[in-house]
């Protein structure tokens, strides 16, 4: 795949509360999502992560709908229980090369499960289906909305590795969201966070650590090696 960096410019989001008042979530924010990297938005629960991902996914509208090259995986990965793994992954595709399908299904760890049905398996299994479906569509960007945060730690480690591998080896930009500081550090090449709430700026912080440390199951890195006290206070509702 020959993917490029994604440049997000001057996006805003607000909503109206029950009283009809306009609530601003973020305004005129800009940032880049690099090809071959995992970029993560880190913010407390309810502070605009999902709104940001959906806004980015909807940028670049085409005449007959949304930009289908930006694929959003929601918090609850979607699959059709009446379709098997193969049918789920190939859903809505006119045609694909069988060798491409076989390579991708092996890549995401579903080789041998093609004829199985997703409802018989775990949340993590269904995420792999959604992830494979995203990859096979040859996306310019994959957006993952806290989809693996509920999994046991070891299963998370496996998916951190998979997500990072897909980003780096396939050169697909991946935009991830989480409210967990440690998860953000483990999975990210760069962490973004809002400067305030509501936000008018996004701040970026590169995460430079070796791959083995990212899946070390000991008590994780000292958070202060990556974030100042003020930064931690800014996202103080996030979980460690």
Short mmCIF file of C-alpha atoms in Angstrom, two decimals:
data_model
loop_
_atom_site.label_atom_id
_atom_site.label_comp_id
_atom_site.label_asym_id
_atom_site.label_seq_id
_atom_site.Cartn_x
_atom_site.Cartn_y
_atom_site.Cartn_z
CA UNK A 1 0.00 0.00 0.00
CA UNK A 2 1.20 3.48 -0.81
CA UNK A 3 -0.44 5.68 1.80
CA UNK A 4 0.23 9.31 2.60
CA UNK A 5 0.13 11.45 5.70
CA UNK A 6 -3.33 12.77 6.55
CA UNK A 7 -3.56 16.49 7.21
CA UNK A 8 -6.52 17.66 9.28
CA UNK A 9 -7.18 21.38 9.11
CA UNK A 10 -9.46 23.67 11.11
CA UNK A 11 -12.19 21.26 12.18
CA UNK A 12 -14.83 22.16 14.75
CA UNK A 13 -17.62 20.32 16.55
CA UNK A 14 -20.52 21.43 18.73
CA UNK A 15 -23.94 20.21 19.78
CA UNK A 16 -27.11 21.61 21.30
CA UNK A 17 -28.08 20.58 24.83
CA UNK A 18 -31.65 19.96 26.01
CA UNK A 19 -32.08 23.69 26.69
CA UNK A 20 -31.06 24.59 23.17
CA UNK A 21 -27.70 26.00 24.19
CA UNK A 22 -24.75 25.38 21.89
CA UNK A 23 -21.96 23.40 23.55
CA UNK A 24 -18.58 23.66 21.85
CA UNK A 25 -16.42 20.51 21.95
CA UNK A 26 -13.49 21.72 19.89
CA UNK A 27 -12.96 24.59 17.48
CA UNK A 28 -10.59 25.16 14.56
CA UNK A 29 -8.10 22.46 15.49
CA UNK A 30 -5.49 21.10 13.09
CA UNK A 31 -3.05 18.20 13.22
CA UNK A 32 -1.35 15.51 11.12
CA UNK A 33 -1.71 11.72 11.15
CA UNK A 34 1.44 10.13 9.76
CA UNK A 35 1.50 7.19 7.36
CA UNK A 36 2.99 4.08 8.92
CA UNK A 37 2.36 5.37 12.45
CA UNK A 38 -0.23 5.03 15.22
CA UNK A 39 -1.45 8.44 16.36
CA UNK A 40 -3.64 8.50 19.47
CA UNK A 41 -6.02 11.11 20.85
CA UNK A 42 -5.90 10.91 24.66
CA UNK A 43 -8.67 12.56 26.66
CA UNK A 44 -10.99 11.86 29.59
CA UNK A 45 -14.29 10.08 29.01
CA UNK A 46 -16.88 12.40 27.49
CA UNK A 47 -14.40 15.04 26.34
CA UNK A 48 -14.64 14.73 22.58
CA UNK A 49 -12.57 11.74 21.45
CA UNK A 50 -15.38 10.00 19.57
CA UNK A 51 -16.58 13.31 18.13
CA UNK A 52 -13.07 13.98 16.86
CA UNK A 53 -12.70 10.55 15.25
CA UNK A 54 -16.09 10.81 13.57
CA UNK A 55 -15.29 14.31 12.33
CA UNK A 56 -12.02 13.10 10.83
CA UNK A 57 -13.76 10.08 9.28
CA UNK A 58 -16.35 12.31 7.62
CA UNK A 59 -13.88 14.79 6.14
CA UNK A 60 -13.46 14.56 2.37
CA UNK A 61 -17.06 13.83 1.39
CA UNK A 62 -17.73 12.43 -2.04
CA UNK A 63 -20.83 12.94 -4.17
CA UNK A 64 -22.62 9.76 -3.13
CA UNK A 65 -21.72 9.71 0.55
CA UNK A 66 -18.75 9.75 2.88
CA UNK A 67 -15.13 9.22 2.01
CA UNK A 68 -15.06 5.42 2.06
CA UNK A 69 -11.28 5.39 2.31
CA UNK A 70 -11.47 6.55 5.93
CA UNK A 71 -12.74 3.58 7.88
CA UNK A 72 -14.07 3.99 11.42
CA UNK A 73 -14.12 1.05 13.86
CA UNK A 74 -16.50 1.91 16.74
CA UNK A 75 -16.21 1.02 20.41
CA UNK A 76 -18.30 -2.08 19.75
CA UNK A 77 -16.76 -3.65 16.62
CA UNK A 78 -19.51 -4.43 14.14
CA UNK A 79 -20.08 -7.80 12.53
CA UNK A 80 -23.10 -9.54 11.07
CA UNK A 81 -23.96 -12.62 13.18
CA UNK A 82 -25.70 -14.36 10.27
CA UNK A 83 -22.55 -14.09 8.11
CA UNK A 84 -19.39 -16.12 8.62
CA UNK A 85 -15.93 -14.59 8.98
CA UNK A 86 -15.22 -14.62 5.25
CA UNK A 87 -18.58 -13.03 4.39
CA UNK A 88 -18.15 -10.38 7.09
CA UNK A 89 -14.70 -9.36 5.86
CA UNK A 90 -15.75 -9.27 2.20
CA UNK A 91 -19.09 -7.57 2.90
CA UNK A 92 -19.96 -4.82 0.41
CA UNK A 93 -16.92 -5.53 -1.76
CA UNK A 94 -17.68 -6.07 -5.42
CA UNK A 95 -14.63 -8.22 -5.99
CA UNK A 96 -11.32 -9.01 -4.37
CA UNK A 97 -8.40 -11.23 -5.22
CA UNK A 98 -8.53 -14.49 -3.23
CA UNK A 99 -4.80 -14.27 -2.54
CA UNK A 100 -5.28 -10.82 -0.99
CA UNK A 101 -8.07 -12.15 1.24
CA UNK A 102 -5.92 -15.10 2.36
CA UNK A 103 -2.96 -12.86 3.13
CA UNK A 104 -5.05 -10.46 5.21
CA UNK A 105 -6.94 -13.13 7.14
CA UNK A 106 -3.63 -14.75 8.04
CA UNK A 107 -2.13 -11.39 8.93
CA UNK A 108 -4.84 -10.63 11.50
CA UNK A 109 -4.81 -14.12 13.02
CA UNK A 110 -8.08 -15.46 11.59
CA UNK A 111 -6.61 -18.07 9.26
CA UNK A 112 -8.68 -21.26 9.59
CA UNK A 113 -11.76 -19.43 10.92
CA UNK A 114 -13.18 -18.38 7.55
CA UNK A 115 -16.37 -20.44 7.92
CA UNK A 116 -16.95 -19.68 11.60
CA UNK A 117 -19.58 -17.24 12.88
CA UNK A 118 -18.56 -14.21 14.98
CA UNK A 119 -21.22 -14.48 17.70
CA UNK A 120 -19.59 -17.68 18.92
CA UNK A 121 -16.38 -15.81 19.71
CA UNK A 122 -14.98 -13.04 21.87
CA UNK A 123 -14.94 -9.27 21.58
CA UNK A 124 -11.29 -9.41 20.49
CA UNK A 125 -12.13 -11.92 17.75
CA UNK A 126 -14.83 -9.59 16.40
CA UNK A 127 -12.36 -6.70 16.47
CA UNK A 128 -10.02 -8.72 14.25
CA UNK A 129 -12.90 -9.18 11.78
CA UNK A 130 -13.57 -5.42 11.71
CA UNK A 131 -9.86 -4.70 11.38
CA UNK A 132 -9.48 -7.16 8.49
CA UNK A 133 -12.51 -5.62 6.77
CA UNK A 134 -10.90 -2.19 7.12
CA UNK A 135 -7.57 -3.36 5.70
CA UNK A 136 -9.04 -5.18 2.71
CA UNK A 137 -10.76 -1.97 1.59
CA UNK A 138 -7.32 -0.43 0.97
CA UNK A 139 -7.97 2.56 3.25
CA UNK A 140 -6.13 5.85 3.38
CA UNK A 141 -6.85 5.96 7.14
CA UNK A 142 -8.18 3.58 9.83
CA UNK A 143 -9.81 5.12 12.92
CA UNK A 144 -10.17 2.93 16.04
CA UNK A 145 -12.41 4.23 18.84
CA UNK A 146 -11.31 2.56 22.10
CA UNK A 147 -12.32 -0.77 20.58
CA UNK A 148 -9.90 -2.89 22.63
CA UNK A 149 -9.95 -1.03 25.95
CA UNK A 150 -12.30 -3.58 27.58
CA UNK A 151 -10.11 -6.61 26.85
CA UNK A 152 -7.87 -8.45 29.35
CA UNK A 153 -4.29 -7.15 29.38
CA UNK A 154 -2.71 -10.02 27.45
CA UNK A 155 -5.31 -9.77 24.70
CA UNK A 156 -4.68 -6.04 24.54
CA UNK A 157 -0.95 -6.65 24.10
CA UNK A 158 -1.65 -8.97 21.17
CA UNK A 159 -3.80 -6.35 19.47
CA UNK A 160 -1.38 -3.50 20.23
CA UNK A 161 1.24 -5.52 18.35
CA UNK A 162 -1.14 -6.24 15.48
CA UNK A 163 -2.26 -2.62 15.11
CA UNK A 164 1.31 -1.34 15.18
CA UNK A 165 2.40 -4.02 12.70
CA UNK A 166 -0.35 -3.09 10.24
CA UNK A 167 0.51 0.60 10.55
CA UNK A 168 4.24 0.15 10.01
CA UNK A 169 4.36 -2.71 7.49
CA UNK A 170 1.37 -1.65 5.39
CA UNK A 171 2.09 2.07 5.87
CA UNK A 172 -1.51 2.75 6.86
CA UNK A 173 -2.07 5.80 9.08
CA UNK A 174 -4.00 4.69 12.17
CA UNK A 175 -5.86 7.12 14.44
CA UNK A 176 -6.66 5.58 17.84
CA UNK A 177 -8.55 6.95 20.85
CA UNK A 178 -8.28 6.13 24.54
CA UNK A 179 -8.76 7.64 28.00
CA UNK A 180 -5.91 5.52 29.43
CA UNK A 181 -2.45 7.07 29.74
CA UNK A 182 -0.67 3.73 29.83
CA UNK A 183 -2.59 2.38 26.84
CA UNK A 184 -1.78 5.51 24.86
CA UNK A 185 1.93 5.14 25.63
CA UNK A 186 1.94 1.44 24.77
CA UNK A 187 0.29 1.73 21.37
CA UNK A 188 1.29 5.15 20.05
CA UNK A 189 4.03 6.67 17.97
CA UNK A 190 2.52 10.04 18.82
CA UNK A 191 -0.03 11.08 21.43
CA UNK A 192 -2.32 14.05 20.88
CA UNK A 193 -4.24 15.80 23.64
CA UNK A 194 -6.52 18.81 23.81
CA UNK A 195 -5.05 22.00 25.30
CA UNK A 196 -8.26 22.64 27.24
CA UNK A 197 -11.97 21.79 27.29
CA UNK A 198 -13.47 22.95 24.99
CA UNK A 199 -10.34 22.74 22.89
CA UNK A 200 -8.95 25.22 20.38
CA UNK A 201 -5.65 23.42 19.89
CA UNK A 202 -4.24 19.90 19.85
CA UNK A 203 -0.79 19.25 21.33
CA UNK A 204 1.36 16.39 20.02
CA UNK A 205 3.90 14.34 21.96
CA UNK A 206 6.13 11.73 20.23
CA UNK A 207 6.49 8.42 22.09
CA UNK A 208 9.94 6.95 21.49
CA UNK A 209 10.28 3.53 23.14
CA UNK A 210 11.33 0.10 21.96
CA UNK A 211 8.72 -2.44 20.89
CA UNK A 212 9.45 -4.93 23.70
CA UNK A 213 8.71 -2.31 26.34
CA UNK A 214 5.30 -1.72 24.82
CA UNK A 215 4.16 -5.23 25.77
CA UNK A 216 5.97 -5.54 29.09
CA UNK A 217 3.37 -6.78 31.60
CA UNK A 218 5.13 -5.30 34.63
CA UNK A 219 3.84 -2.13 36.26
CA UNK A 220 4.20 0.10 33.29
CA UNK A 221 6.60 2.96 32.62
CA UNK A 222 6.79 5.87 34.98
CA UNK A 223 4.17 8.19 33.55
CA UNK A 224 6.33 11.21 34.43
CA UNK A 225 8.88 10.05 31.86
CA UNK A 226 6.36 11.07 29.21
CA UNK A 227 4.07 13.66 30.78
CA UNK A 228 4.64 16.62 33.06
CA UNK A 229 2.52 17.09 36.18
CA UNK A 230 0.55 19.84 34.44
CA UNK A 231 -0.16 17.59 31.48
CA UNK A 232 -1.38 14.80 33.74
CA UNK A 233 -3.63 17.27 35.57
CA UNK A 234 -5.07 18.39 32.24
CA UNK A 235 -6.20 14.84 31.56
CA UNK A 236 -6.70 14.01 35.25
CA UNK A 237 -9.95 12.14 34.64
CA UNK A 238 -8.08 9.64 32.48
CA UNK A 239 -7.20 6.29 33.99
CA UNK A 240 -3.60 5.21 34.55
#
